[in-house]
Short mmCIF file of C-alpha atoms in Angstrom, two decimals:
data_model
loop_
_atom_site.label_atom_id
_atom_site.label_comp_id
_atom_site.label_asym_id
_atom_site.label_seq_id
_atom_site.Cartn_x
_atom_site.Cartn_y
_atom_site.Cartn_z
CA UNK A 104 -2.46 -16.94 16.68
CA UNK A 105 -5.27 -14.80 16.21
CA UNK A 106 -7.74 -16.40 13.63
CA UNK A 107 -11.67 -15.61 12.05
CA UNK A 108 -14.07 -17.79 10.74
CA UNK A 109 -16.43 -17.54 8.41
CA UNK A 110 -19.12 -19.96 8.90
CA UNK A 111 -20.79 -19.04 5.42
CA UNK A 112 -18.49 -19.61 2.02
CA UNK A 113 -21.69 -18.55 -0.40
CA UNK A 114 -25.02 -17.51 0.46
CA UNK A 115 -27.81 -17.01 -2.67
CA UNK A 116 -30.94 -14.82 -1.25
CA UNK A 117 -33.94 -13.04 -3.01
CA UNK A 118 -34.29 -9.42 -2.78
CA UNK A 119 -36.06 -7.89 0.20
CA UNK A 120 -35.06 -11.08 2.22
CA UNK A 121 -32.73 -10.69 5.39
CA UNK A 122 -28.97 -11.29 5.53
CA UNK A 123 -26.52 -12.50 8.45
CA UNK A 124 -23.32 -13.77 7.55
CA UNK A 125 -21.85 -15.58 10.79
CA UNK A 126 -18.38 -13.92 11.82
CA UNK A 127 -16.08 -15.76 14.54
CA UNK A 128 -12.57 -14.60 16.14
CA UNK A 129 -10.02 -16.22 17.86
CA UNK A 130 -8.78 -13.72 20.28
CA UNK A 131 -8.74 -13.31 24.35
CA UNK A 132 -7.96 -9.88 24.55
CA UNK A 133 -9.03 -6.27 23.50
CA UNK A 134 -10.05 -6.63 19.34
CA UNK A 135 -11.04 -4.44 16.56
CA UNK A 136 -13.68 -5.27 14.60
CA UNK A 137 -14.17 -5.11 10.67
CA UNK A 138 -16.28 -5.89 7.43
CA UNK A 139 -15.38 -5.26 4.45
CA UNK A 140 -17.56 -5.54 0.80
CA UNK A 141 -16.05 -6.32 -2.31
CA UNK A 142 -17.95 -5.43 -5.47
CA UNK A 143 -17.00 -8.15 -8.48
CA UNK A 144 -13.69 -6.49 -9.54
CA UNK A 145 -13.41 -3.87 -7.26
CA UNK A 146 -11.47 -3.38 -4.24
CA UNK A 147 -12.25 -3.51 -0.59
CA UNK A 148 -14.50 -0.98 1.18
CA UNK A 149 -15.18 -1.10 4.60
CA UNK A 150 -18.96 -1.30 5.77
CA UNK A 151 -17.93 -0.93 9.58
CA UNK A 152 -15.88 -0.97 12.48
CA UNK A 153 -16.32 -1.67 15.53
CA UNK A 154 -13.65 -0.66 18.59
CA UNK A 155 -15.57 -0.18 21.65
CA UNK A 156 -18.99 1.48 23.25
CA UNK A 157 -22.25 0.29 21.88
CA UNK A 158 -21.98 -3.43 20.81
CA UNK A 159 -24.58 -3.08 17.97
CA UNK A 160 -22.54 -0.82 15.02
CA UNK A 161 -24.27 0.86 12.00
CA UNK A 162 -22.32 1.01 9.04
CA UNK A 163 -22.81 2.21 4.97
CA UNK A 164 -26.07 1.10 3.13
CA UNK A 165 -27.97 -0.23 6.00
CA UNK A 166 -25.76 -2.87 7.20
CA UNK A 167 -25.37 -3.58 11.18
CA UNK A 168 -22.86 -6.03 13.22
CA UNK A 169 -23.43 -6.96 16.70
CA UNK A 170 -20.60 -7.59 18.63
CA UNK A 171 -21.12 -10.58 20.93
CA UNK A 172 -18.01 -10.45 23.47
CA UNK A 173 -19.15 -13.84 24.86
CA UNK A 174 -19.37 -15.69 21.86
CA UNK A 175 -16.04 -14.15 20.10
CA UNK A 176 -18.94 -12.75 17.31
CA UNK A 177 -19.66 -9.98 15.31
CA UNK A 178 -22.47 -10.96 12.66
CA UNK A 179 -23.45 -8.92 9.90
CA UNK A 180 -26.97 -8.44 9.09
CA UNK A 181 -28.90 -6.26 6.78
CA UNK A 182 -33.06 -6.47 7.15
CA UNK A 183 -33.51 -6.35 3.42
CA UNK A 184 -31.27 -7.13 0.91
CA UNK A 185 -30.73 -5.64 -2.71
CA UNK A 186 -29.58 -7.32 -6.09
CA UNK A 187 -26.61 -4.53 -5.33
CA UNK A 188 -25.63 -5.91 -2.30
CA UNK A 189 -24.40 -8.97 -4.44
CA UNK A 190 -20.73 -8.80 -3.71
CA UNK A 191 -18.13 -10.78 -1.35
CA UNK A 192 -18.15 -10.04 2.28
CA UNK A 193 -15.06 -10.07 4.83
CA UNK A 194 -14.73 -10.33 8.87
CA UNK A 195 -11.77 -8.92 9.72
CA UNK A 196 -9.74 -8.71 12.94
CA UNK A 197 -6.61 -6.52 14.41
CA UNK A 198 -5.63 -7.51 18.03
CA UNK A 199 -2.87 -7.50 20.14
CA UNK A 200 -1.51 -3.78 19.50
CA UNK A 201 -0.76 -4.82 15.86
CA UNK A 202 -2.79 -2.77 13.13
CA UNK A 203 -2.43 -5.42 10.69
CA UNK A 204 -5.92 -6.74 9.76
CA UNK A 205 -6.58 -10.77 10.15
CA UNK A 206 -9.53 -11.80 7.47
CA UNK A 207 -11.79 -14.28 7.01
CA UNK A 208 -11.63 -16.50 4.35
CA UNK A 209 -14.92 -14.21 2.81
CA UNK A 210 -18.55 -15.19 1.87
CA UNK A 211 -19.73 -14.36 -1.27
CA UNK A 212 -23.48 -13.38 -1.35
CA UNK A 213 -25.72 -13.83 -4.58
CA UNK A 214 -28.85 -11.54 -4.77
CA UNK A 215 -31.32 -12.72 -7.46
CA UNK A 216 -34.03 -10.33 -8.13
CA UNK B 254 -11.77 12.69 -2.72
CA UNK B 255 -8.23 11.33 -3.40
CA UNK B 256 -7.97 7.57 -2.56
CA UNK B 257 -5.19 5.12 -2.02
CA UNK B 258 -3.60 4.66 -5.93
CA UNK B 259 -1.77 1.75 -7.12
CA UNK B 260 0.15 0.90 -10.27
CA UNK B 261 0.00 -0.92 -12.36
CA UNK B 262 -3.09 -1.95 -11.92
CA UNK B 263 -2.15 -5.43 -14.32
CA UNK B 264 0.68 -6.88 -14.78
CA UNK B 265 2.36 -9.81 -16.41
CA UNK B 266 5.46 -11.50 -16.08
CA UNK B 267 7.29 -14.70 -16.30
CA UNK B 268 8.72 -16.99 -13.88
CA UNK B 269 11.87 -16.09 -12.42
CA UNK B 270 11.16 -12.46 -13.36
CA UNK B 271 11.19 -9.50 -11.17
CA UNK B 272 7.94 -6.73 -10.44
CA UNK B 273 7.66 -3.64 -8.87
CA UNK B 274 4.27 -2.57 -7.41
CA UNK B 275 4.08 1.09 -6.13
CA UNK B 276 1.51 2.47 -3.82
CA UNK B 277 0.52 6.11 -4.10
CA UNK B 278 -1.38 6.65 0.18
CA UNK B 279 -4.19 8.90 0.35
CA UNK B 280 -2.59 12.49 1.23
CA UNK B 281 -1.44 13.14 4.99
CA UNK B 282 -1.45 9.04 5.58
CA UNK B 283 1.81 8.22 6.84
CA UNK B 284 1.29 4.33 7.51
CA UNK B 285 0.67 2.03 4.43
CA UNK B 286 0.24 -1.91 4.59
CA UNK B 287 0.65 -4.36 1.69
CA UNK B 288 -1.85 -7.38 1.33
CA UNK B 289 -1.91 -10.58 -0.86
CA UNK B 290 -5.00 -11.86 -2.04
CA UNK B 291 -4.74 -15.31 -4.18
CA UNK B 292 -7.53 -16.63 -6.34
CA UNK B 293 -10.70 -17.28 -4.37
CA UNK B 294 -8.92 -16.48 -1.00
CA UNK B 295 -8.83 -13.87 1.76
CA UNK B 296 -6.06 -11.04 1.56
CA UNK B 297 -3.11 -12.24 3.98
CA UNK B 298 -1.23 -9.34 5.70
CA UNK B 299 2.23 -8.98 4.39
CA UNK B 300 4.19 -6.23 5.39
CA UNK B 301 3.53 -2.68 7.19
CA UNK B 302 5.56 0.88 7.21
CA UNK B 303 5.02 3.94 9.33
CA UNK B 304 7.66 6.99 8.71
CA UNK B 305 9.48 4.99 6.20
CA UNK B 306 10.31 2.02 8.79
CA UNK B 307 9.24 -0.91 8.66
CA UNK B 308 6.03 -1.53 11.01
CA UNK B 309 5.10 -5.08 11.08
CA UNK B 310 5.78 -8.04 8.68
CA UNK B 311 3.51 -11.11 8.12
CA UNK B 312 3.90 -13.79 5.61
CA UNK B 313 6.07 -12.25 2.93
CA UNK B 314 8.55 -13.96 1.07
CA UNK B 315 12.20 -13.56 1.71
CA UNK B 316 11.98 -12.80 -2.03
CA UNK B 317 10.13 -10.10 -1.11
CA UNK B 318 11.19 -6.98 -0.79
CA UNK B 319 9.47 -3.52 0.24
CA UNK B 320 10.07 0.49 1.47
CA UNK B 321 8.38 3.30 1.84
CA UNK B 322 9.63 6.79 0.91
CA UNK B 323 9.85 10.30 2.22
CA UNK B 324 6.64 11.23 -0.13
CA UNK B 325 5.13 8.29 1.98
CA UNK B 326 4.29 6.11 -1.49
CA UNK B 327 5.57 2.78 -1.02
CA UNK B 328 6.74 0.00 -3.39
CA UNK B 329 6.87 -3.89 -3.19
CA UNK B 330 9.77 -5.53 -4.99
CA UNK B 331 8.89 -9.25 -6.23
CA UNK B 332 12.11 -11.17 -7.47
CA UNK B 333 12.64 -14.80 -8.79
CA UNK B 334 8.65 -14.80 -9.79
CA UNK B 335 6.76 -18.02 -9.18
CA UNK B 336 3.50 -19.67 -10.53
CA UNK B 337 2.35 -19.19 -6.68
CA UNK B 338 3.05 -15.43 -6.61
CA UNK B 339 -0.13 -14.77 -8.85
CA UNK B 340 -2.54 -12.93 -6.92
CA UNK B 341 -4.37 -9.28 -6.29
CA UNK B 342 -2.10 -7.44 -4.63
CA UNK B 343 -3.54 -4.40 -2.04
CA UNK B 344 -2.41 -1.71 -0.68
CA UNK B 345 -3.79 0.22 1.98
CA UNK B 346 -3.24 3.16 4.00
CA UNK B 347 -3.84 5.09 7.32
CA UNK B 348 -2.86 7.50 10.16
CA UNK B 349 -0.46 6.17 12.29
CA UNK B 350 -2.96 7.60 15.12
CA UNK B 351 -6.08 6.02 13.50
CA UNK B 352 -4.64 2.75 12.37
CA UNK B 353 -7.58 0.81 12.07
CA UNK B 354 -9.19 3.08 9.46
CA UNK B 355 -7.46 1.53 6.83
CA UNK B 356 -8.58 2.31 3.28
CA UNK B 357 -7.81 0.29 0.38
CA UNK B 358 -6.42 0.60 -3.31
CA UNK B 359 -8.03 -0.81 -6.16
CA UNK B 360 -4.85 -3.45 -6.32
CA UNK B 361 -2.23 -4.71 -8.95
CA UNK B 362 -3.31 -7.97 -10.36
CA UNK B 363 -0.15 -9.82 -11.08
CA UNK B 364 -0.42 -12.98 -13.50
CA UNK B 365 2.96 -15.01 -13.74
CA UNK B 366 2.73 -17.14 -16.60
#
């Protein structure tokens, strides 16, 4: 069964310092890749995707993945963080022909100012 | 521009009670998926429809119930309520020919007391 690990459960950062959050899949075939943010009470937005092509994706708010094929990754990074970006972050997966989405079990990222 | 609506967006019941969730799509989706998220955990995939027929179906209860309509909304029947059964439920919806740009509603937090 198709599975993704989250090798961070909370991460607490100063502002302007860099962020990766480690993302891991379970999956030999063709995958799409996901995050998603969620904002404290709000619902799930996605920060990007990644299907194909370039292995390095851009997504909202300055946020990149890098999809590592060899290493079943696709970490999250941002170069500088904000006290916004304080929220709780999800990998997510869909594989095998089905569109249904697979998370992570989240990290939830502190920003102090 | 219009997003994916739910309602309620809280609810309360009892156990052994029954709910009803709706899901309003974004306009011109046609697929719509249901996920459970429980306290401090990731959304699990539950159930899927494209063109009112059912899609794919993960870990939903046989208590469980949904459809999806000719309007496209869909609702999520919940009978014989359990302590368990507490948790945000999303909804989220797509083109059946971009499937993995799903967007999400804000959910229906159900408490069952």
């Amino acid at each position: 069964a198709q599975s993704v690990s989250q090798h961070n459960h909370h991460v607490i950062l100063s502002e302007a310092a860099s962020l990766e959050l480690g993302c891991n899949y379970s999956y030999g075939g063709t995958v799409n890749l996901f995050w998603y943010v969620q904002y404290p009470g709000q619902h799930l937005q996605l920060l990007l995707k990644y299907f194909s092509g370039d292995p390095l994706v851009k997504g909202i708010k300055g946020f990149e993945a890098e999809f590592i094929k060899s290493k079943f990754s696709f970490n999250l990074r941002k170069p500088s963080v904000q006290w916004s970006d304080t929220a709780e972050y999800f990998c997510a997966v869909s594989a095998g022909g089905y569109n249904k989405l697979i998370f992570g079990a989240g990290t939830r990222l502190a920003v102090h100012p | 521009a219009a997003g994916v609506i739910q309602s309620p967006r809280h609810l309360i019941k009892e156990k052994r009670e029954t709910a009803t969730l709706k899901c309003y799509p974004i306009p011109r989706h046609d697929t719509v998926y249901w996920y459970q998220q429980g306290p401090g955990q990731d959304p699990q995939f539950l159930i899927s429809f494209y063109e009112k027929m059912q899609s794919d179906k993960g870990s939903i209860p046989d208590r469980f119930s949904a459809q999806q309509f000719s309007d496209y909304h869909s609702e999520l029947n919940m009978s014989s309520l359990e302590l368990g059964d507490s948790a945000l439920y999303f909804c989220a919806s797509s083109l059946e020919r971009t499937p993995y740009e799903q967007y999400f509603g804000p959910g229906t937090r159900l408490t069952v007391t």
